[in-house]
mmCIF file of C-alpha atoms in Angstrom:
data_model
loop_
_atom_site.group_PDB
_atom_site.id
_atom_site.type_symbol
_atom_site.label_atom_id
_atom_site.label_comp_id
_atom_site.label_asym_id
_atom_site.label_seq_id
_atom_site.Cartn_x
_atom_site.Cartn_y
_atom_site.Cartn_z
ATOM 1 C CA UNK A 1 0.180 0.010 0.010
ATOM 2 C CA UNK A 2 2.887 2.453 0.952
ATOM 3 C CA UNK A 3 4.529 1.709 -2.657
ATOM 4 C CA UNK A 4 1.161 2.475 -4.519
ATOM 5 C CA UNK A 5 0.787 5.455 -2.546
ATOM 6 C CA UNK A 6 4.271 6.756 -3.383
ATOM 7 C CA UNK A 7 3.380 5.966 -6.802
ATOM 8 C CA UNK A 8 0.378 8.029 -6.829
ATOM 9 C CA UNK A 9 2.073 10.683 -5.186
ATOM 10 C CA UNK A 10 4.989 11.062 -7.973
ATOM 11 C CA UNK A 11 2.515 10.593 -10.892
ATOM 12 C CA UNK A 12 0.304 13.241 -9.322
ATOM 13 C CA UNK A 13 3.234 15.560 -8.974
ATOM 14 C CA UNK A 14 4.334 14.719 -12.797
ATOM 15 C CA UNK A 15 0.898 15.915 -13.866
ATOM 16 C CA UNK A 16 1.130 18.967 -11.801
ATOM 17 C CA UNK A 17 4.590 19.674 -13.489
ATOM 18 C CA UNK A 18 3.148 19.101 -16.898
ATOM 19 C CA UNK A 19 0.165 21.278 -16.388
ATOM 20 C CA UNK A 20 2.438 23.950 -14.762
ATOM 21 C CA UNK A 21 4.913 23.639 -17.963
ATOM 22 C CA UNK A 22 1.863 23.837 -20.390
ATOM 23 C CA UNK A 23 0.561 26.790 -18.836
ATOM 24 C CA UNK A 24 3.926 28.612 -19.175
ATOM 25 C CA UNK A 25 4.034 27.503 -22.928
ATOM 26 C CA UNK A 26 0.667 29.127 -23.287
ATOM 27 C CA UNK A 27 1.870 32.460 -21.726
ATOM 28 C CA UNK A 28 5.019 32.378 -23.619
ATOM 29 C CA UNK A 29 3.119 31.630 -26.903
ATOM 30 C CA UNK A 30 0.554 34.310 -26.241
ATOM 31 C CA UNK A 31 3.211 37.005 -25.589
ATOM 32 C CA UNK A 32 5.165 35.916 -28.847
ATOM 33 C CA UNK A 33 2.038 36.212 -30.946
ATOM 34 C CA UNK A 34 1.212 39.533 -29.120
ATOM 35 C CA UNK A 35 4.550 40.911 -30.138
ATOM 36 C CA UNK A 36 4.371 39.550 -33.812
ATOM 37 C CA UNK A 37 0.940 40.845 -34.091
ATOM 38 C CA UNK A 38 2.060 44.491 -33.079
ATOM 39 C CA UNK A 39 5.391 44.446 -35.237
ATOM 40 C CA UNK A 40 3.356 43.294 -38.429
ATOM 41 C CA UNK A 41 0.693 45.734 -37.969
ATOM 42 C CA UNK A 42 3.422 48.510 -37.832
ATOM 43 C CA UNK A 43 4.935 47.076 -40.908
ATOM 44 C CA UNK A 44 1.586 46.950 -42.529
ATOM 45 C CA UNK A 45 0.669 50.699 -41.669
ATOM 46 C CA UNK A 46 4.174 51.771 -42.741
ATOM 47 C CA UNK A 47 3.765 49.543 -46.228
ATOM 48 C CA UNK A 48 0.268 50.755 -46.765
ATOM 49 C CA UNK A 49 1.370 54.476 -46.538
ATOM 50 C CA UNK A 50 4.248 53.710 -48.809
ATOM 51 C CA UNK A 51 2.052 52.207 -51.478
ATOM 52 C CA UNK A 52 -0.088 55.208 -51.481
ATOM 53 C CA UNK A 53 2.899 57.854 -51.819
ATOM 54 C CA UNK A 54 4.311 55.668 -54.497
ATOM 55 C CA UNK A 55 0.600 56.109 -56.416
ATOM 56 C CA UNK A 56 0.713 60.089 -55.985
ATOM 57 C CA UNK A 57 4.441 59.931 -57.160
ATOM 58 C CA UNK A 58 3.647 58.016 -59.962
ATOM 59 C CA UNK A 59 1.042 60.400 -61.164
ATOM 60 C CA UNK A 60 2.995 63.451 -60.373
ATOM 61 C CA UNK A 61 5.740 61.830 -62.560
ATOM 62 C CA UNK A 62 3.866 60.917 -65.281
ATOM 63 C CA UNK A 63 5.188 63.521 -67.675
ATOM 64 C CA UNK A 64 8.531 63.376 -66.241
ATOM 65 C CA UNK A 65 11.146 62.657 -69.137
ATOM 66 C CA UNK A 66 13.825 61.193 -66.648
ATOM 67 C CA UNK A 67 13.878 57.558 -66.852
ATOM 68 C CA UNK A 68 15.806 57.197 -63.789
ATOM 69 C CA UNK A 69 12.323 58.386 -61.990
ATOM 70 C CA UNK A 70 10.356 55.563 -63.685
ATOM 71 C CA UNK A 71 12.730 52.926 -62.749
ATOM 72 C CA UNK A 72 13.062 53.773 -59.369
ATOM 73 C CA UNK A 73 9.277 53.931 -59.191
ATOM 74 C CA UNK A 74 9.024 50.465 -60.800
ATOM 75 C CA UNK A 75 11.604 49.242 -58.443
ATOM 76 C CA UNK A 76 9.857 50.107 -55.433
ATOM 77 C CA UNK A 77 6.625 48.904 -56.622
ATOM 78 C CA UNK A 78 8.072 45.664 -57.676
ATOM 79 C CA UNK A 79 9.382 45.132 -53.974
ATOM 80 C CA UNK A 80 5.860 45.845 -52.507
ATOM 81 C CA UNK A 81 4.011 43.694 -54.869
ATOM 82 C CA UNK A 82 6.504 40.923 -55.107
ATOM 83 C CA UNK A 83 8.610 40.672 -52.184
ATOM 84 C CA UNK A 84 8.313 39.687 -48.479
ATOM 85 C CA UNK A 85 6.179 43.106 -47.972
ATOM 86 C CA UNK A 86 3.306 41.781 -50.099
ATOM 87 C CA UNK A 87 2.186 38.926 -47.223
ATOM 88 C CA UNK A 88 1.493 41.444 -44.699
ATOM 89 C CA UNK A 89 -0.355 44.057 -46.933
ATOM 90 C CA UNK A 90 -3.934 43.952 -46.326
ATOM 91 C CA UNK A 91 -5.734 41.552 -48.728
ATOM 92 C CA UNK A 92 -7.492 41.938 -51.610
ATOM 93 C CA UNK A 93 -11.327 41.925 -51.800
ATOM 94 C CA UNK A 94 -12.114 38.555 -52.211
ATOM 95 C CA UNK A 95 -15.086 38.977 -54.541
ATOM 96 C CA UNK A 96 -18.931 37.499 -54.722
ATOM 97 C CA UNK A 97 -17.555 33.921 -55.703
ATOM 98 C CA UNK A 98 -15.146 33.018 -52.910
ATOM 99 C CA UNK A 99 -17.442 34.762 -50.445
ATOM 100 C CA UNK A 100 -20.453 32.403 -51.763
ATOM 101 C CA UNK A 101 -18.165 29.020 -51.658
ATOM 102 C CA UNK A 102 -15.986 30.148 -48.318
ATOM 103 C CA UNK A 103 -17.404 32.768 -46.475
ATOM 104 C CA UNK A 104 -15.607 36.099 -45.188
ATOM 105 C CA UNK A 105 -12.053 34.490 -44.178
ATOM 106 C CA UNK A 106 -8.916 35.514 -44.886
ATOM 107 C CA UNK A 107 -7.149 33.712 -47.727
ATOM 108 C CA UNK A 108 -4.002 35.624 -48.115
ATOM 109 C CA UNK A 109 -1.249 32.859 -46.826
ATOM 110 C CA UNK A 110 2.308 33.135 -46.283
ATOM 111 C CA UNK A 111 4.951 33.064 -49.092
ATOM 112 C CA UNK A 112 5.662 29.336 -48.906
ATOM 113 C CA UNK A 113 2.146 28.286 -48.658
ATOM 114 C CA UNK A 114 1.281 30.835 -51.613
ATOM 115 C CA UNK A 115 4.055 28.895 -53.729
ATOM 116 C CA UNK A 116 2.399 25.462 -52.567
ATOM 117 C CA UNK A 117 -0.858 26.615 -53.997
ATOM 118 C CA UNK A 118 0.489 28.028 -57.267
ATOM 119 C CA UNK A 119 2.364 24.516 -57.919
ATOM 120 C CA UNK A 120 -0.784 22.299 -56.869
ATOM 121 C CA UNK A 121 -2.497 24.571 -59.339
ATOM 122 C CA UNK A 122 -0.311 24.247 -62.045
ATOM 123 C CA UNK A 123 -0.004 20.317 -61.434
ATOM 124 C CA UNK A 124 -3.796 20.197 -61.242
ATOM 125 C CA UNK A 125 -3.958 22.007 -64.582
ATOM 126 C CA UNK A 126 -1.417 19.360 -66.086
ATOM 127 C CA UNK A 127 -3.764 16.399 -64.688
ATOM 128 C CA UNK A 128 -6.842 17.677 -65.810
ATOM 129 C CA UNK A 129 -5.612 18.512 -69.593
ATOM 130 C CA UNK A 130 -5.112 14.653 -69.852
ATOM 131 C CA UNK A 131 -8.761 13.909 -69.147
ATOM 132 C CA UNK A 132 -9.765 16.997 -70.905
ATOM 133 C CA UNK A 133 -8.263 15.388 -74.138
ATOM 134 C CA UNK A 134 -8.622 11.422 -73.264
ATOM 135 C CA UNK A 135 -12.523 11.625 -72.370
ATOM 136 C CA UNK A 136 -13.995 13.102 -75.485
ATOM 137 C CA UNK A 137 -11.712 10.975 -77.729
ATOM 138 C CA UNK A 138 -12.992 7.753 -75.899
ATOM 139 C CA UNK A 139 -16.577 8.821 -76.558
ATOM 140 C CA UNK A 140 -16.136 9.604 -80.154
ATOM 141 C CA UNK A 141 -14.200 6.259 -80.355
ATOM 142 C CA UNK A 142 -16.917 4.155 -78.856
ATOM 143 C CA UNK A 143 -19.793 6.109 -80.741
ATOM 144 C CA UNK A 144 -18.181 4.499 -84.040
ATOM 145 C CA UNK A 145 -17.192 1.349 -82.668
ATOM 146 C CA UNK A 146 -19.907 0.362 -79.741
ATOM 147 C CA UNK A 147 -22.324 2.661 -80.010
ATOM 148 C CA UNK A 148 -23.657 2.554 -83.624
ATOM 149 C CA UNK A 149 -23.298 6.068 -84.219
ATOM 150 C CA UNK A 150 -25.481 7.452 -81.424
ATOM 151 C CA UNK A 151 -24.029 8.757 -77.987
ATOM 152 C CA UNK A 152 -25.719 7.367 -74.852
ATOM 153 C CA UNK A 153 -27.055 10.265 -72.666
ATOM 154 C CA UNK A 154 -25.218 9.080 -69.581
ATOM 155 C CA UNK A 155 -21.495 9.105 -70.820
ATOM 156 C CA UNK A 156 -22.006 12.413 -72.360
ATOM 157 C CA UNK A 157 -23.472 13.889 -69.121
ATOM 158 C CA UNK A 158 -21.003 12.521 -67.187
ATOM 159 C CA UNK A 159 -18.311 14.325 -69.293
ATOM 160 C CA UNK A 160 -20.233 17.806 -69.013
ATOM 161 C CA UNK A 161 -20.530 17.055 -65.078
ATOM 162 C CA UNK A 162 -16.755 16.549 -64.878
ATOM 163 C CA UNK A 163 -16.716 19.902 -66.896
ATOM 164 C CA UNK A 164 -18.563 21.551 -64.241
ATOM 165 C CA UNK A 165 -16.342 20.158 -61.449
ATOM 166 C CA UNK A 166 -13.222 21.387 -63.673
ATOM 167 C CA UNK A 167 -14.295 24.811 -64.161
ATOM 168 C CA UNK A 168 -15.769 25.671 -60.705
ATOM 169 C CA UNK A 169 -12.257 24.166 -59.363
ATOM 170 C CA UNK A 170 -10.404 26.197 -61.599
ATOM 171 C CA UNK A 171 -12.233 29.387 -60.979
ATOM 172 C CA UNK A 172 -11.901 28.563 -57.335
ATOM 173 C CA UNK A 173 -8.065 28.141 -57.104
ATOM 174 C CA UNK A 174 -7.538 31.535 -59.514
ATOM 175 C CA UNK A 175 -9.743 33.565 -57.289
ATOM 176 C CA UNK A 176 -7.470 32.593 -54.430
ATOM 177 C CA UNK A 177 -3.951 32.815 -56.111
ATOM 178 C CA UNK A 178 -5.458 36.561 -57.449
ATOM 179 C CA UNK A 179 -5.651 37.006 -53.638
ATOM 180 C CA UNK A 180 -2.373 36.104 -53.143
ATOM 181 C CA UNK A 181 -0.899 38.032 -55.765
ATOM 182 C CA UNK A 182 -0.963 36.275 -58.846
ATOM 183 C CA UNK A 183 -2.256 38.915 -61.889
ATOM 184 C CA UNK A 184 -4.675 36.540 -63.708
ATOM 185 C CA UNK A 185 -6.755 38.814 -66.194
ATOM 186 C CA UNK A 186 -10.075 39.055 -65.062
ATOM 187 C CA UNK A 187 -11.679 37.799 -68.235
ATOM 188 C CA UNK A 188 -10.314 34.335 -67.972
ATOM 189 C CA UNK A 189 -11.580 33.835 -64.703
ATOM 190 C CA UNK A 190 -14.953 35.179 -66.189
ATOM 191 C CA UNK A 191 -14.932 32.766 -68.791
ATOM 192 C CA UNK A 192 -14.538 30.014 -66.267
ATOM 193 C CA UNK A 193 -17.650 31.369 -64.869
ATOM 194 C CA UNK A 194 -19.522 31.047 -68.176
ATOM 195 C CA UNK A 195 -18.050 27.731 -69.056
ATOM 196 C CA UNK A 196 -19.507 26.595 -65.461
ATOM 197 C CA UNK A 197 -23.097 27.947 -66.531
ATOM 198 C CA UNK A 198 -22.767 26.184 -69.899
ATOM 199 C CA UNK A 199 -21.830 22.755 -68.323
ATOM 200 C CA UNK A 200 -24.377 23.215 -65.487
ATOM 201 C CA UNK A 201 -27.086 24.171 -68.283
ATOM 202 C CA UNK A 202 -25.915 21.069 -70.539
ATOM 203 C CA UNK A 203 -26.655 18.781 -67.834
ATOM 204 C CA UNK A 204 -29.990 19.283 -68.007
ATOM 205 C CA UNK A 205 -30.204 18.795 -72.103
ATOM 206 C CA UNK A 206 -31.669 15.807 -72.811
ATOM 207 C CA UNK A 207 -29.533 13.880 -75.433
ATOM 208 C CA UNK A 208 -31.782 12.892 -78.144
ATOM 209 C CA UNK A 209 -31.588 9.063 -79.566
ATOM 210 C CA UNK A 210 -32.964 7.307 -82.637
ATOM 211 C CA UNK A 211 -34.389 7.989 -85.241
ATOM 212 C CA UNK A 212 -31.708 10.074 -87.112
ATOM 213 C CA UNK A 213 -29.676 10.466 -83.964
ATOM 214 C CA UNK A 214 -26.786 11.680 -86.146
ATOM 215 C CA UNK A 215 -28.355 14.824 -86.863
ATOM 216 C CA UNK A 216 -29.824 15.224 -83.811
ATOM 217 C CA UNK A 217 -26.051 14.924 -82.074
ATOM 218 C CA UNK A 218 -24.432 16.892 -84.640
ATOM 219 C CA UNK A 219 -23.885 19.653 -82.094
ATOM 220 C CA UNK A 220 -22.378 17.181 -79.199
ATOM 221 C CA UNK A 221 -20.177 15.746 -81.624
ATOM 222 C CA UNK A 222 -18.662 18.865 -82.708
ATOM 223 C CA UNK A 223 -18.319 19.850 -79.370
ATOM 224 C CA UNK A 224 -16.496 16.590 -78.437
ATOM 225 C CA UNK A 225 -14.115 17.158 -81.521
ATOM 226 C CA UNK A 226 -13.507 20.739 -80.173
ATOM 227 C CA UNK A 227 -12.609 19.491 -76.915
ATOM 228 C CA UNK A 228 -9.885 16.883 -78.334
ATOM 229 C CA UNK A 229 -8.305 19.706 -80.015
ATOM 230 C CA UNK A 230 -8.312 22.000 -76.888
ATOM 231 C CA UNK A 231 -7.019 19.462 -74.753
ATOM 232 C CA UNK A 232 -4.282 18.965 -77.301
ATOM 233 C CA UNK A 233 -3.447 22.551 -77.007
ATOM 234 C CA UNK A 234 -3.552 22.519 -73.493
ATOM 235 C CA UNK A 235 -0.964 19.860 -73.004
ATOM 236 C CA UNK A 236 1.068 21.264 -75.618
ATOM 237 C CA UNK A 237 0.872 24.884 -74.223
ATOM 238 C CA UNK A 238 1.466 23.341 -70.194
ATOM 239 C CA UNK A 239 4.606 21.480 -71.471
ATOM 240 C CA UNK A 240 6.409 24.367 -72.819
ATOM 241 C CA UNK A 241 5.008 27.248 -70.716
ATOM 242 C CA UNK A 242 6.281 25.528 -67.520
ATOM 243 C CA UNK A 243 9.490 25.344 -68.694
ATOM 244 C CA UNK A 244 9.275 28.982 -70.146
ATOM 245 C CA UNK A 245 7.993 30.080 -67.008
ATOM 246 C CA UNK A 246 10.706 28.757 -64.669
ATOM 247 C CA UNK A 247 13.417 30.310 -67.191
ATOM 248 C CA UNK A 248 11.702 33.786 -66.835
ATOM 249 C CA UNK A 249 11.516 33.608 -63.158
ATOM 250 C CA UNK A 250 15.203 32.378 -63.056
ATOM 251 C CA UNK A 251 15.809 35.992 -65.215
ATOM 252 C CA UNK A 252 13.899 38.208 -62.978
ATOM 253 C CA UNK A 253 11.190 38.805 -65.897
ATOM 254 C CA UNK A 254 8.259 37.197 -63.660
ATOM 255 C CA UNK A 255 6.897 36.696 -60.361
ATOM 256 C CA UNK A 256 7.336 33.243 -58.655
ATOM 257 C CA UNK A 257 3.289 33.631 -58.166
ATOM 258 C CA UNK A 258 2.765 33.842 -61.787
ATOM 259 C CA UNK A 259 0.839 30.992 -63.158
ATOM 260 C CA UNK A 260 2.032 29.493 -66.578
ATOM 261 C CA UNK A 261 -1.491 29.623 -68.317
ATOM 262 C CA UNK A 262 -0.195 32.480 -70.992
ATOM 263 C CA UNK A 263 0.328 31.170 -74.546
ATOM 264 C CA UNK A 264 1.653 34.721 -75.538
ATOM 265 C CA UNK A 265 4.751 34.661 -73.078
ATOM 266 C CA UNK A 266 6.583 32.126 -74.541
ATOM 267 C CA UNK A 267 9.509 32.521 -77.124
ATOM 268 C CA UNK A 268 8.999 33.495 -81.014
ATOM 269 C CA UNK A 269 8.988 29.327 -82.147
ATOM 270 C CA UNK A 270 6.228 28.780 -79.387
ATOM 271 C CA UNK A 271 3.923 31.547 -80.714
ATOM 272 C CA UNK A 272 4.188 30.697 -84.154
ATOM 273 C CA UNK A 273 3.027 27.582 -83.202
ATOM 274 C CA UNK A 274 0.582 27.996 -80.432
ATOM 275 C CA UNK A 275 -1.129 31.159 -81.764
ATOM 276 C CA UNK A 276 -2.622 29.721 -84.904
ATOM 277 C CA UNK A 277 -3.887 26.516 -82.866
ATOM 278 C CA UNK A 278 -5.628 28.899 -80.550
ATOM 279 C CA UNK A 279 -7.058 31.234 -82.951
ATOM 280 C CA UNK A 280 -8.411 28.466 -84.989
ATOM 281 C CA UNK A 281 -10.061 26.798 -81.877
ATOM 282 C CA UNK A 282 -11.521 30.138 -81.009
ATOM 283 C CA UNK A 283 -13.162 30.105 -84.254
ATOM 284 C CA UNK A 284 -14.463 26.757 -84.229
ATOM 285 C CA UNK A 285 -15.989 27.212 -80.723
ATOM 286 C CA UNK A 286 -17.823 30.232 -82.089
ATOM 287 C CA UNK A 287 -19.086 28.053 -85.176
ATOM 288 C CA UNK A 288 -20.321 25.179 -82.960
ATOM 289 C CA UNK A 289 -22.182 28.117 -81.062
ATOM 290 C CA UNK A 290 -23.820 29.203 -83.941
ATOM 291 C CA UNK A 291 -24.591 25.355 -85.251
ATOM 292 C CA UNK A 292 -26.616 25.097 -81.817
ATOM 293 C CA UNK A 293 -28.367 28.298 -82.472
ATOM 294 C CA UNK A 294 -29.198 27.011 -86.181
ATOM 295 C CA UNK A 295 -30.464 23.752 -84.877
ATOM 296 C CA UNK A 296 -32.537 25.222 -82.403
ATOM 297 C CA UNK A 297 -33.912 27.782 -84.989
ATOM 298 C CA UNK A 298 -34.547 25.369 -87.657
ATOM 299 C CA UNK A 299 -36.663 22.806 -84.944
ATOM 300 C CA UNK A 300 -34.251 20.058 -85.076
ATOM 301 C CA UNK A 301 -33.605 20.412 -81.278
ATOM 302 C CA UNK A 302 -36.063 23.279 -80.045
ATOM 303 C CA UNK A 303 -34.948 23.441 -76.235
ATOM 304 C CA UNK A 304 -33.738 26.301 -74.520
ATOM 305 C CA UNK A 305 -30.722 24.665 -73.201
ATOM 306 C CA UNK A 306 -29.468 24.613 -76.691
ATOM 307 C CA UNK A 307 -30.189 28.413 -77.435
ATOM 308 C CA UNK A 308 -28.384 29.276 -74.041
ATOM 309 C CA UNK A 309 -25.145 27.062 -75.002
ATOM 310 C CA UNK A 310 -24.928 28.576 -78.371
ATOM 311 C CA UNK A 311 -25.249 32.287 -77.104
ATOM 312 C CA UNK A 312 -22.414 31.321 -74.395
ATOM 313 C CA UNK A 313 -20.119 29.687 -76.640
ATOM 314 C CA UNK A 314 -20.093 32.585 -79.140
ATOM 315 C CA UNK A 315 -19.734 35.190 -76.128
ATOM 316 C CA UNK A 316 -16.766 32.886 -74.823
ATOM 317 C CA UNK A 317 -15.288 32.866 -78.583
ATOM 318 C CA UNK A 318 -15.410 36.438 -78.943
ATOM 319 C CA UNK A 319 -13.894 37.374 -75.851
ATOM 320 C CA UNK A 320 -11.205 35.057 -75.965
ATOM 321 C CA UNK A 321 -10.256 36.076 -79.367
ATOM 322 C CA UNK A 322 -10.328 39.672 -78.231
ATOM 323 C CA UNK A 323 -8.166 39.363 -75.140
ATOM 324 C CA UNK A 324 -5.586 37.044 -77.221
ATOM 325 C CA UNK A 325 -5.168 39.898 -79.671
ATOM 326 C CA UNK A 326 -5.016 42.323 -77.114
ATOM 327 C CA UNK A 327 -2.336 40.451 -75.098
ATOM 328 C CA UNK A 328 -0.232 39.935 -78.272
ATOM 329 C CA UNK A 329 -0.695 43.817 -78.841
ATOM 330 C CA UNK A 330 0.618 44.742 -75.151
ATOM 331 C CA UNK A 331 3.420 42.082 -75.531
ATOM 332 C CA UNK A 332 4.721 43.882 -78.453
ATOM 333 C CA UNK A 333 4.562 47.214 -77.008
ATOM 334 C CA UNK A 334 6.347 46.213 -73.922
ATOM 335 C CA UNK A 335 9.098 44.656 -75.892
ATOM 336 C CA UNK A 336 9.663 47.856 -77.932
ATOM 337 C CA UNK A 337 9.669 49.798 -74.822
ATOM 338 C CA UNK A 338 12.387 47.370 -73.299
ATOM 339 C CA UNK A 339 14.340 47.889 -76.382
ATOM 340 C CA UNK A 340 14.437 51.405 -75.706
ATOM 341 C CA UNK A 341 15.167 51.312 -72.115
ATOM 342 C CA UNK A 342 18.803 51.573 -70.697
ATOM 343 C CA UNK A 343 18.135 49.266 -67.633
ATOM 344 C CA UNK A 344 16.249 46.342 -69.279
ATOM 345 C CA UNK A 345 16.594 44.022 -66.321
ATOM 346 C CA UNK A 346 15.192 46.515 -63.518
ATOM 347 C CA UNK A 347 11.994 46.970 -65.665
ATOM 348 C CA UNK A 348 11.579 43.505 -66.221
ATOM 349 C CA UNK A 349 11.687 42.351 -62.667
ATOM 350 C CA UNK A 350 9.004 44.652 -61.759
ATOM 351 C CA UNK A 351 5.358 45.017 -62.577
ATOM 352 C CA UNK A 352 4.985 45.736 -66.016
ATOM 353 C CA UNK A 353 1.749 46.519 -68.374
ATOM 354 C CA UNK A 354 2.066 43.011 -69.503
ATOM 355 C CA UNK A 355 2.100 41.428 -66.253
ATOM 356 C CA UNK A 356 -1.648 40.542 -66.216
ATOM 357 C CA UNK A 357 -1.481 39.703 -70.140
ATOM 358 C CA UNK A 358 0.741 36.595 -69.821
ATOM 359 C CA UNK A 359 -0.934 34.635 -67.363
ATOM 360 C CA UNK A 360 -4.091 32.915 -67.930
ATOM 361 C CA UNK A 361 -5.117 32.901 -71.766
ATOM 362 C CA UNK A 362 -4.788 29.312 -73.152
ATOM 363 C CA UNK A 363 -7.639 28.503 -70.477
ATOM 364 C CA UNK A 364 -9.823 30.431 -72.703
ATOM 365 C CA UNK A 365 -9.298 29.096 -76.428
#
């Protein structure tokens, strides 16, 4: 009994010491967090004030002829937007989409977490590009080999459901990346919203079968053919652009948080290959939309889903074409400006007019 009492007393003392150590650690952690928060808040106020001063100086120096002034302002803006300072600045507005899905939470992450999110985003696009290419190829092959020229409704709707998931996750990830400093053109995020709506509407679209299913399913067939070409273009662009982005980051011409969806950011040989493919896909996308509207007008498939999908395809094709042309023009102007500059490296390392143009174009082909 004496030994048991002694063991119990020792256990009680050990437990009391552990509880005291836990309280001390809690107090130390709370004090550390309080000091860190106070220091971070002071730095945040200084950074916000400096950013406002830079905006005023940039307006005042708009007509200045001295290149040194603009280079110093660009260098300071670059440090604020792409350096460690950016992690403590107030987060950008999340937008309705993020608030709807995630609520009013702070999505601004530390630099190492931001880079992990960006790498996972790029890896996700690499994986989904394979499915984007393979799924419609399998459907087209089975249509001729197994289904006697007619698509069953279920496999096509499974693909449409996957497209809805794809564009929703892409839009979600891109909004989070924008909050954390990636300059993605707003149009490409808007394009994914349109694609989400189209996939959702197409899920309610009844796939017509026999008789004369080949004529009734002509729009589905053309859309799947376009998806095969789009998947091929995505895989080609992802392969070249990932390598090109790493080179641009090493040379100081791109931010580490920039993403690789930018067909106009590559070398000249790549542009000669990708641009014709993208323009052809955009024209073909508009043609598929026109075909859907024509089938609805002629009464072949007189359903409202056909009209909505046709309008969305045409709108996305026009928007994609206009933004791709604008990206090429901005890139051309920036290259001309870089040739005239005496300090190319300083200007290229900082935020430039092409930053938002070189990020997300291939998604909207």
